[in-house]
């Protein structure tokens, strides 16, 4: 079985939590990360917190092997730091085509007033590294001796494991509306963040996919510039308890109510089969850490039932707290 996790809004939907839960629950043989270091995935498990930018969130399952897909980008500094923090030296694979970001790309990006001031780039060098890759000037993992022992052919590893009946998890990055092709250009990221783009980065065709799990938070947040329909003032967001800060940048996230129209479009374009809703407890305080659907407050169940009807896609996962295990899993009921 191959499952893919994709973000449905502007990133920060809780993909890290969902991927960590799937790592524990579904026990994938291999978890694959696409994307780059300009977005963070927060994982909270057994009282510990990790803020990851490139290591797959399913690392919490110590039996799961990990891989960086050919389309991924990382810096050596971030990569080795997270390998130390997650203690994953002995189970991480890196495809030879992974792009390596250096201080040159970071410096160039931070000195670009258009990216920093107009677009609101995180300044991690990702955009410049991607542009150099397109121009065939970027150095790849295969060019670095210190990465030699980690390098394998990741797409073939995925396919071999699928052929042998193993579970595979692919963890996407950011969100649908930050896609270079499907977001509000130019206020987008430097890659295609949809399910099709994630599969392309992993080197896997769509016929292998069993489930595309699209993740939405119970409200919408966005970091950086660009439109945000129904945006709340900082004061109103604070009153509602919806104040958040970006994992990578530390910047205050902009907040808006859940947007059904955007969610439906993202579901269609990503051909999502299951919806994951996170931070239900932010809207319904009594839902905090509830792990059985029947024990949710009535108003929370009503909100979910009505939302599922509007989205026309089953809600299979519901996050109710910070820990990876704070999850209501309805997938067996909706499949």
mmCIF file of C-alpha atoms in Angstrom:
data_model
loop_
_atom_site.group_PDB
_atom_site.id
_atom_site.type_symbol
_atom_site.label_atom_id
_atom_site.label_comp_id
_atom_site.label_asym_id
_atom_site.label_seq_id
_atom_site.Cartn_x
_atom_site.Cartn_y
_atom_site.Cartn_z
ATOM 1 C CA UNK A 1 0.000 0.000 0.000
ATOM 2 C CA UNK A 2 1.214 3.496 -0.855
ATOM 3 C CA UNK A 3 -0.180 6.504 1.002
ATOM 4 C CA UNK A 4 0.601 10.119 0.176
ATOM 5 C CA UNK A 5 0.089 13.079 2.522
ATOM 6 C CA UNK A 6 -0.547 16.461 0.881
ATOM 7 C CA UNK A 7 -1.445 19.877 2.297
ATOM 8 C CA UNK A 8 -4.795 21.352 1.281
ATOM 9 C CA UNK A 9 -4.411 25.057 2.074
ATOM 10 C CA UNK A 10 -1.250 27.203 2.405
ATOM 11 C CA UNK A 11 0.905 24.832 4.436
ATOM 12 C CA UNK A 12 0.923 24.519 8.241
ATOM 13 C CA UNK A 13 -2.062 22.150 8.103
ATOM 14 C CA UNK A 14 -0.539 19.514 10.389
ATOM 15 C CA UNK A 15 0.998 17.179 7.811
ATOM 16 C CA UNK A 16 3.838 16.349 10.201
ATOM 17 C CA UNK A 17 1.404 15.160 12.863
ATOM 18 C CA UNK A 18 -0.569 13.130 10.316
ATOM 19 C CA UNK A 19 2.582 11.555 8.847
ATOM 20 C CA UNK A 20 3.918 10.738 12.320
ATOM 21 C CA UNK A 21 0.624 9.057 13.245
ATOM 22 C CA UNK A 22 0.589 7.063 10.003
ATOM 23 C CA UNK A 23 4.169 6.031 10.691
ATOM 24 C CA UNK A 24 3.130 4.572 14.035
ATOM 25 C CA UNK A 25 -0.254 3.168 13.025
ATOM 26 C CA UNK A 26 0.338 1.876 9.484
ATOM 27 C CA UNK A 27 3.958 0.818 10.073
ATOM 28 C CA UNK A 28 5.353 1.759 6.648
ATOM 29 C CA UNK A 29 8.508 -0.045 5.604
ATOM 30 C CA UNK A 30 9.713 3.216 4.052
ATOM 31 C CA UNK A 31 8.738 6.866 4.535
ATOM 32 C CA UNK A 32 9.812 9.283 1.812
ATOM 33 C CA UNK A 33 10.153 13.058 2.084
ATOM 34 C CA UNK A 34 9.816 15.451 -0.830
ATOM 35 C CA UNK A 35 10.117 19.243 -0.782
ATOM 36 C CA UNK A 36 12.779 21.284 0.941
ATOM 37 C CA UNK A 37 13.914 23.072 4.078
ATOM 38 C CA UNK A 38 11.762 26.184 3.670
ATOM 39 C CA UNK A 39 8.867 24.506 5.487
ATOM 40 C CA UNK A 40 8.757 22.820 8.865
ATOM 41 C CA UNK A 41 6.856 19.795 10.161
ATOM 42 C CA UNK A 42 6.334 19.643 13.921
ATOM 43 C CA UNK A 43 6.185 16.217 15.560
ATOM 44 C CA UNK A 44 5.194 15.694 19.198
ATOM 45 C CA UNK A 45 5.439 12.151 20.497
ATOM 46 C CA UNK A 46 6.007 10.608 23.929
ATOM 47 C CA UNK A 47 6.635 13.980 25.517
ATOM 48 C CA UNK A 48 9.265 15.073 22.984
ATOM 49 C CA UNK A 49 9.047 17.784 20.315
ATOM 50 C CA UNK A 50 10.865 17.820 16.979
ATOM 51 C CA UNK A 51 10.675 20.660 14.450
ATOM 52 C CA UNK A 52 11.750 18.995 11.231
ATOM 53 C CA UNK A 53 12.559 20.547 7.884
ATOM 54 C CA UNK A 54 13.733 17.519 5.874
ATOM 55 C CA UNK A 55 13.705 14.238 7.854
ATOM 56 C CA UNK A 56 10.381 12.380 7.332
ATOM 57 C CA UNK A 57 8.005 12.754 10.281
ATOM 58 C CA UNK A 58 7.403 8.991 10.388
ATOM 59 C CA UNK A 59 10.891 8.612 11.888
ATOM 60 C CA UNK A 60 9.111 8.175 15.244
ATOM 61 C CA UNK A 61 8.562 4.556 14.219
ATOM 62 C CA UNK A 62 12.068 3.191 14.706
ATOM 63 C CA UNK A 63 11.353 0.282 12.366
ATOM 64 C CA UNK A 64 10.558 2.582 9.444
ATOM 65 C CA UNK A 65 13.307 3.295 6.934
ATOM 66 C CA UNK A 66 13.526 6.871 5.679
ATOM 67 C CA UNK A 67 14.411 8.437 2.351
ATOM 68 C CA UNK A 68 14.862 11.790 0.638
ATOM 69 C CA UNK A 69 13.310 11.728 -2.827
ATOM 70 C CA UNK A 70 15.150 12.789 -6.008
ATOM 71 C CA UNK A 71 13.237 16.074 -6.159
ATOM 72 C CA UNK A 72 14.069 17.091 -2.589
ATOM 73 C CA UNK A 73 16.460 19.889 -1.644
ATOM 74 C CA UNK A 74 18.422 20.244 1.575
ATOM 75 C CA UNK A 75 21.492 21.876 3.014
ATOM 76 C CA UNK A 76 24.122 19.676 4.615
ATOM 77 C CA UNK A 77 23.841 21.702 7.817
ATOM 78 C CA UNK A 78 20.103 21.102 8.243
ATOM 79 C CA UNK A 79 20.363 17.478 7.130
ATOM 80 C CA UNK A 80 23.081 16.450 9.579
ATOM 81 C CA UNK A 81 21.534 18.465 12.425
ATOM 82 C CA UNK A 82 18.224 16.633 12.030
ATOM 83 C CA UNK A 83 19.914 13.270 11.617
ATOM 84 C CA UNK A 84 21.556 13.846 15.003
ATOM 85 C CA UNK A 85 18.337 15.028 16.643
ATOM 86 C CA UNK A 86 16.306 12.093 15.322
ATOM 87 C CA UNK A 87 19.111 9.513 15.596
ATOM 88 C CA UNK A 88 18.421 8.247 12.086
ATOM 89 C CA UNK A 89 21.951 7.830 10.659
ATOM 90 C CA UNK A 90 21.475 4.093 10.247
ATOM 91 C CA UNK A 91 18.112 4.142 8.426
ATOM 92 C CA UNK A 92 18.179 7.152 6.112
ATOM 93 C CA UNK A 93 18.595 6.871 2.338
ATOM 94 C CA UNK A 94 19.320 9.802 0.048
ATOM 95 C CA UNK A 95 18.719 9.716 -3.680
ATOM 96 C CA UNK A 96 21.726 10.771 -5.731
ATOM 97 C CA UNK A 97 19.645 13.529 -7.379
ATOM 98 C CA UNK A 98 18.729 15.358 -4.162
ATOM 99 C CA UNK A 99 19.758 18.993 -4.580
ATOM 100 C CA UNK A 100 22.156 20.543 -2.081
ATOM 101 C CA UNK A 101 21.686 24.140 -0.950
ATOM 102 C CA UNK A 102 24.854 26.027 -0.036
ATOM 103 C CA UNK A 103 25.516 29.375 1.617
ATOM 104 C CA UNK A 104 25.725 30.890 -1.878
ATOM 105 C CA UNK A 105 22.032 30.236 -2.560
ATOM 106 C CA UNK A 106 21.021 31.433 0.912
ATOM 107 C CA UNK A 107 22.985 34.663 0.490
ATOM 108 C CA UNK A 108 21.609 35.286 -3.010
ATOM 109 C CA UNK A 109 18.045 34.776 -1.830
ATOM 110 C CA UNK A 110 18.372 36.964 1.247
ATOM 111 C CA UNK A 111 19.795 39.734 -0.940
ATOM 112 C CA UNK A 112 16.889 39.541 -3.400
ATOM 113 C CA UNK A 113 14.433 42.329 -2.452
ATOM 114 C CA UNK A 114 11.702 40.915 -4.706
ATOM 115 C CA UNK A 115 11.698 37.517 -2.988
ATOM 116 C CA UNK A 116 12.126 38.805 0.556
ATOM 117 C CA UNK A 117 9.995 41.963 0.531
ATOM 118 C CA UNK A 118 7.392 41.346 -2.177
ATOM 119 C CA UNK A 119 6.865 37.573 -2.089
ATOM 120 C CA UNK A 120 7.734 36.994 1.577
ATOM 121 C CA UNK A 121 10.276 34.209 0.988
ATOM 122 C CA UNK A 122 11.637 32.366 4.021
ATOM 123 C CA UNK A 123 15.160 33.144 2.779
ATOM 124 C CA UNK A 124 16.444 29.566 3.002
ATOM 125 C CA UNK A 125 17.975 29.551 -0.489
ATOM 126 C CA UNK A 126 15.415 27.137 -1.900
ATOM 127 C CA UNK A 127 14.207 29.307 -4.778
ATOM 128 C CA UNK A 128 17.732 30.050 -5.959
ATOM 129 C CA UNK A 129 18.737 26.409 -5.626
ATOM 130 C CA UNK A 130 15.728 25.306 -7.691
ATOM 131 C CA UNK A 131 16.562 27.853 -10.383
ATOM 132 C CA UNK A 132 20.138 26.581 -10.516
ATOM 133 C CA UNK A 133 18.886 23.023 -10.793
ATOM 134 C CA UNK A 134 16.798 24.031 -13.813
ATOM 135 C CA UNK A 135 19.883 25.657 -15.336
ATOM 136 C CA UNK A 136 21.853 22.476 -14.515
ATOM 137 C CA UNK A 137 24.242 24.393 -12.268
ATOM 138 C CA UNK A 138 23.251 23.024 -8.856
ATOM 139 C CA UNK A 139 25.365 20.439 -7.077
ATOM 140 C CA UNK A 140 23.569 17.240 -6.136
ATOM 141 C CA UNK A 141 23.984 14.708 -3.329
ATOM 142 C CA UNK A 142 26.139 12.506 -5.562
ATOM 143 C CA UNK A 143 28.726 15.327 -5.675
ATOM 144 C CA UNK A 144 29.381 15.197 -1.910
ATOM 145 C CA UNK A 145 31.698 12.558 -0.482
ATOM 146 C CA UNK A 146 30.178 12.888 2.997
ATOM 147 C CA UNK A 147 26.847 11.639 1.621
ATOM 148 C CA UNK A 148 28.277 8.620 -0.219
ATOM 149 C CA UNK A 149 27.190 5.987 2.291
ATOM 150 C CA UNK A 150 23.555 7.190 2.277
ATOM 151 C CA UNK A 151 23.018 7.260 -1.478
ATOM 152 C CA UNK A 152 20.712 4.803 -3.225
ATOM 153 C CA UNK A 153 18.173 4.850 -6.066
ATOM 154 C CA UNK A 154 15.095 5.881 -4.062
ATOM 155 C CA UNK A 155 12.390 5.349 -6.749
ATOM 156 C CA UNK A 156 13.580 1.774 -7.309
ATOM 157 C CA UNK A 157 13.714 1.176 -3.554
ATOM 158 C CA UNK A 158 10.066 2.298 -3.316
ATOM 159 C CA UNK A 159 9.029 0.060 -6.215
ATOM 160 C CA UNK A 160 10.923 -2.955 -4.876
ATOM 161 C CA UNK A 161 9.216 -2.608 -1.505
ATOM 162 C CA UNK A 162 5.795 -2.225 -3.139
ATOM 163 C CA UNK A 163 6.447 -5.345 -5.224
ATOM 164 C CA UNK A 164 7.085 -7.215 -1.980
ATOM 165 C CA UNK A 165 3.856 -6.051 -0.349
ATOM 166 C CA UNK A 166 5.304 -3.421 1.995
ATOM 167 C CA UNK A 167 3.597 -0.169 3.013
ATOM 168 C CA UNK A 168 5.088 3.090 1.739
ATOM 169 C CA UNK A 169 4.363 6.607 3.018
ATOM 170 C CA UNK A 170 5.213 9.719 0.987
ATOM 171 C CA UNK A 171 5.169 13.001 2.901
ATOM 172 C CA UNK A 172 4.564 16.148 0.881
ATOM 173 C CA UNK A 173 5.395 19.685 1.875
ATOM 174 C CA UNK A 174 3.692 23.079 2.217
ATOM 175 C CA UNK A 175 0.175 23.214 0.700
ATOM 176 C CA UNK A 176 -1.875 23.138 -2.479
ATOM 177 C CA UNK A 177 -2.299 26.916 -2.706
ATOM 178 C CA UNK A 178 1.441 27.519 -2.503
ATOM 179 C CA UNK A 179 1.994 25.436 -5.644
ATOM 180 C CA UNK A 180 4.015 27.183 -8.331
ATOM 181 C CA UNK A 181 1.339 26.183 -10.844
ATOM 182 C CA UNK A 182 -1.892 26.201 -8.843
ATOM 183 C CA UNK A 183 -1.446 28.946 -6.247
ATOM 184 C CA UNK A 184 -1.910 32.720 -6.514
ATOM 185 C CA UNK A 185 1.230 33.460 -8.534
ATOM 186 C CA UNK A 186 3.602 35.139 -7.733
ATOM 187 C CA UNK A 187 2.789 34.509 -4.041
ATOM 188 C CA UNK A 188 3.783 30.867 -4.284
ATOM 189 C CA UNK A 189 6.700 28.577 -3.536
ATOM 190 C CA UNK A 190 9.297 27.295 -5.997
ATOM 191 C CA UNK A 191 7.774 23.868 -6.708
ATOM 192 C CA UNK A 192 4.535 22.059 -7.463
ATOM 193 C CA UNK A 193 3.181 21.076 -4.051
ATOM 194 C CA UNK A 194 0.179 19.070 -5.288
ATOM 195 C CA UNK A 195 -0.068 15.272 -5.139
ATOM 196 C CA UNK A 196 1.061 14.986 -8.761
ATOM 197 C CA UNK A 197 4.096 17.159 -8.043
ATOM 198 C CA UNK A 198 4.951 15.136 -4.950
ATOM 199 C CA UNK A 199 4.784 11.893 -6.930
ATOM 200 C CA UNK A 200 6.964 13.419 -9.635
ATOM 201 C CA UNK A 201 9.602 14.372 -7.048
ATOM 202 C CA UNK A 202 9.481 10.849 -5.637
ATOM 203 C CA UNK A 203 9.767 9.291 -9.098
ATOM 204 C CA UNK A 204 6.582 7.233 -8.742
ATOM 205 C CA UNK A 205 3.662 6.952 -11.151
ATOM 206 C CA UNK A 206 0.046 7.511 -10.040
ATOM 207 C CA UNK A 207 -1.072 3.906 -10.562
ATOM 208 C CA UNK A 208 0.845 2.830 -7.450
ATOM 209 C CA UNK A 209 -1.075 5.152 -5.111
ATOM 210 C CA UNK A 210 -3.740 3.646 -2.846
ATOM 211 C CA UNK A 211 -4.666 6.739 -0.838
ATOM 212 C CA UNK A 212 -4.087 10.464 -1.129
ATOM 213 C CA UNK A 213 -4.687 11.965 2.296
ATOM 214 C CA UNK A 214 -5.296 15.697 2.015
ATOM 215 C CA UNK A 215 -4.744 17.562 5.268
ATOM 216 C CA UNK A 216 -6.656 20.637 6.390
ATOM 217 C CA UNK A 217 -6.510 22.462 9.688
ATOM 218 C CA UNK A 218 -9.861 23.422 11.231
ATOM 219 C CA UNK A 219 -9.053 26.987 10.145
ATOM 220 C CA UNK A 220 -6.736 28.484 7.523
ATOM 221 C CA UNK A 221 -3.317 30.006 8.177
ATOM 222 C CA UNK A 222 -0.757 31.532 5.875
ATOM 223 C CA UNK A 223 2.811 32.804 6.326
ATOM 224 C CA UNK A 224 4.094 35.523 4.015
ATOM 225 C CA UNK A 225 2.417 37.671 1.397
ATOM 226 C CA UNK A 226 -0.531 36.882 -0.866
ATOM 227 C CA UNK A 227 -4.333 36.804 -0.658
ATOM 228 C CA UNK A 228 -6.155 35.204 2.277
ATOM 229 C CA UNK A 229 -9.934 35.304 2.004
ATOM 230 C CA UNK A 230 -11.730 36.213 5.226
ATOM 231 C CA UNK A 231 -8.475 37.107 7.021
ATOM 232 C CA UNK A 232 -8.954 37.879 10.710
ATOM 233 C CA UNK A 233 -7.217 40.701 12.516
ATOM 234 C CA UNK A 234 -4.404 39.721 14.882
ATOM 235 C CA UNK A 235 -6.637 40.779 17.766
ATOM 236 C CA UNK A 236 -9.563 38.609 16.642
ATOM 237 C CA UNK A 237 -7.297 35.609 16.015
ATOM 238 C CA UNK A 238 -5.870 36.008 19.509
ATOM 239 C CA UNK A 239 -9.345 36.190 21.072
ATOM 240 C CA UNK A 240 -10.281 32.938 19.337
ATOM 241 C CA UNK A 241 -7.077 31.241 20.480
ATOM 242 C CA UNK A 242 -5.811 30.795 16.915
ATOM 243 C CA UNK A 243 -2.475 32.600 17.183
ATOM 244 C CA UNK A 244 0.383 30.614 15.612
ATOM 245 C CA UNK A 245 3.986 31.176 14.566
ATOM 246 C CA UNK A 246 5.851 29.606 11.637
ATOM 247 C CA UNK A 247 8.077 26.604 12.403
ATOM 248 C CA UNK A 248 10.962 27.800 10.205
ATOM 249 C CA UNK A 249 10.666 31.596 10.236
ATOM 250 C CA UNK A 250 9.005 32.244 13.595
ATOM 251 C CA UNK A 251 6.752 34.736 11.820
ATOM 252 C CA UNK A 252 3.185 35.271 12.987
ATOM 253 C CA UNK A 253 0.796 33.249 10.822
ATOM 254 C CA UNK A 254 -2.132 35.026 9.247
ATOM 255 C CA UNK A 255 -5.487 33.440 10.115
ATOM 256 C CA UNK A 256 -8.864 32.951 8.414
ATOM 257 C CA UNK A 257 -11.874 30.675 8.977
ATOM 258 C CA UNK A 258 -12.058 27.288 7.241
ATOM 259 C CA UNK A 259 -12.689 27.844 3.527
ATOM 260 C CA UNK A 260 -14.911 25.147 2.001
ATOM 261 C CA UNK A 261 -14.546 26.481 -1.537
ATOM 262 C CA UNK A 262 -10.737 26.278 -1.411
ATOM 263 C CA UNK A 263 -10.881 22.864 0.238
ATOM 264 C CA UNK A 264 -13.180 21.417 -2.421
ATOM 265 C CA UNK A 265 -10.967 22.668 -5.236
ATOM 266 C CA UNK A 266 -7.848 21.248 -3.566
ATOM 267 C CA UNK A 267 -9.565 17.879 -3.098
ATOM 268 C CA UNK A 268 -10.495 17.735 -6.785
ATOM 269 C CA UNK A 269 -7.106 18.737 -8.171
ATOM 270 C CA UNK A 270 -5.231 16.404 -5.817
ATOM 271 C CA UNK A 271 -7.734 13.560 -6.388
ATOM 272 C CA UNK A 272 -7.819 13.086 -2.620
ATOM 273 C CA UNK A 273 -9.427 9.928 -1.271
ATOM 274 C CA UNK A 274 -9.365 10.790 2.435
ATOM 275 C CA UNK A 275 -9.529 14.082 4.342
ATOM 276 C CA UNK A 276 -7.532 14.639 7.534
ATOM 277 C CA UNK A 277 -8.701 17.481 9.793
ATOM 278 C CA UNK A 278 -6.248 18.715 12.429
ATOM 279 C CA UNK A 279 -6.582 21.031 15.433
ATOM 280 C CA UNK A 280 -10.265 20.327 15.936
ATOM 281 C CA UNK A 281 -9.606 21.217 19.566
ATOM 282 C CA UNK A 282 -8.787 24.801 18.548
ATOM 283 C CA UNK A 283 -12.432 25.296 17.554
ATOM 284 C CA UNK A 284 -13.973 22.977 20.149
ATOM 285 C CA UNK A 285 -12.015 23.066 23.401
ATOM 286 C CA UNK A 286 -13.790 20.004 24.839
ATOM 287 C CA UNK A 287 -12.454 17.945 21.926
ATOM 288 C CA UNK A 288 -8.917 18.214 23.320
ATOM 289 C CA UNK A 289 -7.136 14.849 23.231
ATOM 290 C CA UNK A 290 -10.365 12.932 22.557
ATOM 291 C CA UNK A 291 -9.515 9.764 20.617
ATOM 292 C CA UNK A 292 -12.962 8.293 19.945
ATOM 293 C CA UNK A 293 -15.471 9.931 17.623
ATOM 294 C CA UNK A 294 -18.456 9.171 19.853
ATOM 295 C CA UNK A 295 -16.796 11.007 22.746
ATOM 296 C CA UNK A 296 -16.438 14.275 20.823
ATOM 297 C CA UNK A 297 -18.756 17.094 21.912
ATOM 298 C CA UNK A 298 -22.005 17.149 19.913
ATOM 299 C CA UNK A 299 -21.220 20.490 18.275
ATOM 300 C CA UNK A 300 -17.859 19.160 17.032
ATOM 301 C CA UNK A 301 -19.501 16.067 15.522
ATOM 302 C CA UNK A 302 -22.116 18.272 13.864
ATOM 303 C CA UNK A 303 -19.397 20.508 12.373
ATOM 304 C CA UNK A 304 -17.504 17.484 11.036
ATOM 305 C CA UNK A 305 -20.615 15.821 9.611
ATOM 306 C CA UNK A 306 -21.658 18.992 7.797
ATOM 307 C CA UNK A 307 -18.121 19.578 6.533
ATOM 308 C CA UNK A 308 -17.848 16.035 5.195
ATOM 309 C CA UNK A 309 -21.121 16.517 3.338
ATOM 310 C CA UNK A 310 -19.855 19.753 1.767
ATOM 311 C CA UNK A 311 -16.467 18.304 0.818
ATOM 312 C CA UNK A 312 -17.998 15.125 -0.637
ATOM 313 C CA UNK A 313 -14.944 13.215 0.580
ATOM 314 C CA UNK A 314 -14.748 11.069 3.725
ATOM 315 C CA UNK A 315 -13.024 12.501 6.781
ATOM 316 C CA UNK A 316 -10.829 9.635 7.916
ATOM 317 C CA UNK A 317 -8.450 11.277 10.397
ATOM 318 C CA UNK A 318 -9.220 13.911 13.039
ATOM 319 C CA UNK A 319 -6.483 15.546 15.104
ATOM 320 C CA UNK A 320 -7.511 16.618 18.604
ATOM 321 C CA UNK A 321 -4.251 17.566 20.307
ATOM 322 C CA UNK A 322 -0.526 18.041 19.909
ATOM 323 C CA UNK A 323 0.692 14.456 20.299
ATOM 324 C CA UNK A 324 0.870 12.188 17.261
ATOM 325 C CA UNK A 325 -1.491 9.801 19.068
ATOM 326 C CA UNK A 326 -4.122 12.520 19.635
ATOM 327 C CA UNK A 327 -5.962 11.278 16.575
ATOM 328 C CA UNK A 328 -9.373 9.798 15.818
ATOM 329 C CA UNK A 329 -8.937 7.234 13.047
ATOM 330 C CA UNK A 330 -12.095 6.526 11.055
ATOM 331 C CA UNK A 331 -10.456 5.121 7.941
ATOM 332 C CA UNK A 332 -11.804 1.604 8.369
ATOM 333 C CA UNK A 333 -15.317 3.013 8.573
ATOM 334 C CA UNK A 334 -15.054 5.242 5.495
ATOM 335 C CA UNK A 335 -13.140 2.969 3.118
#
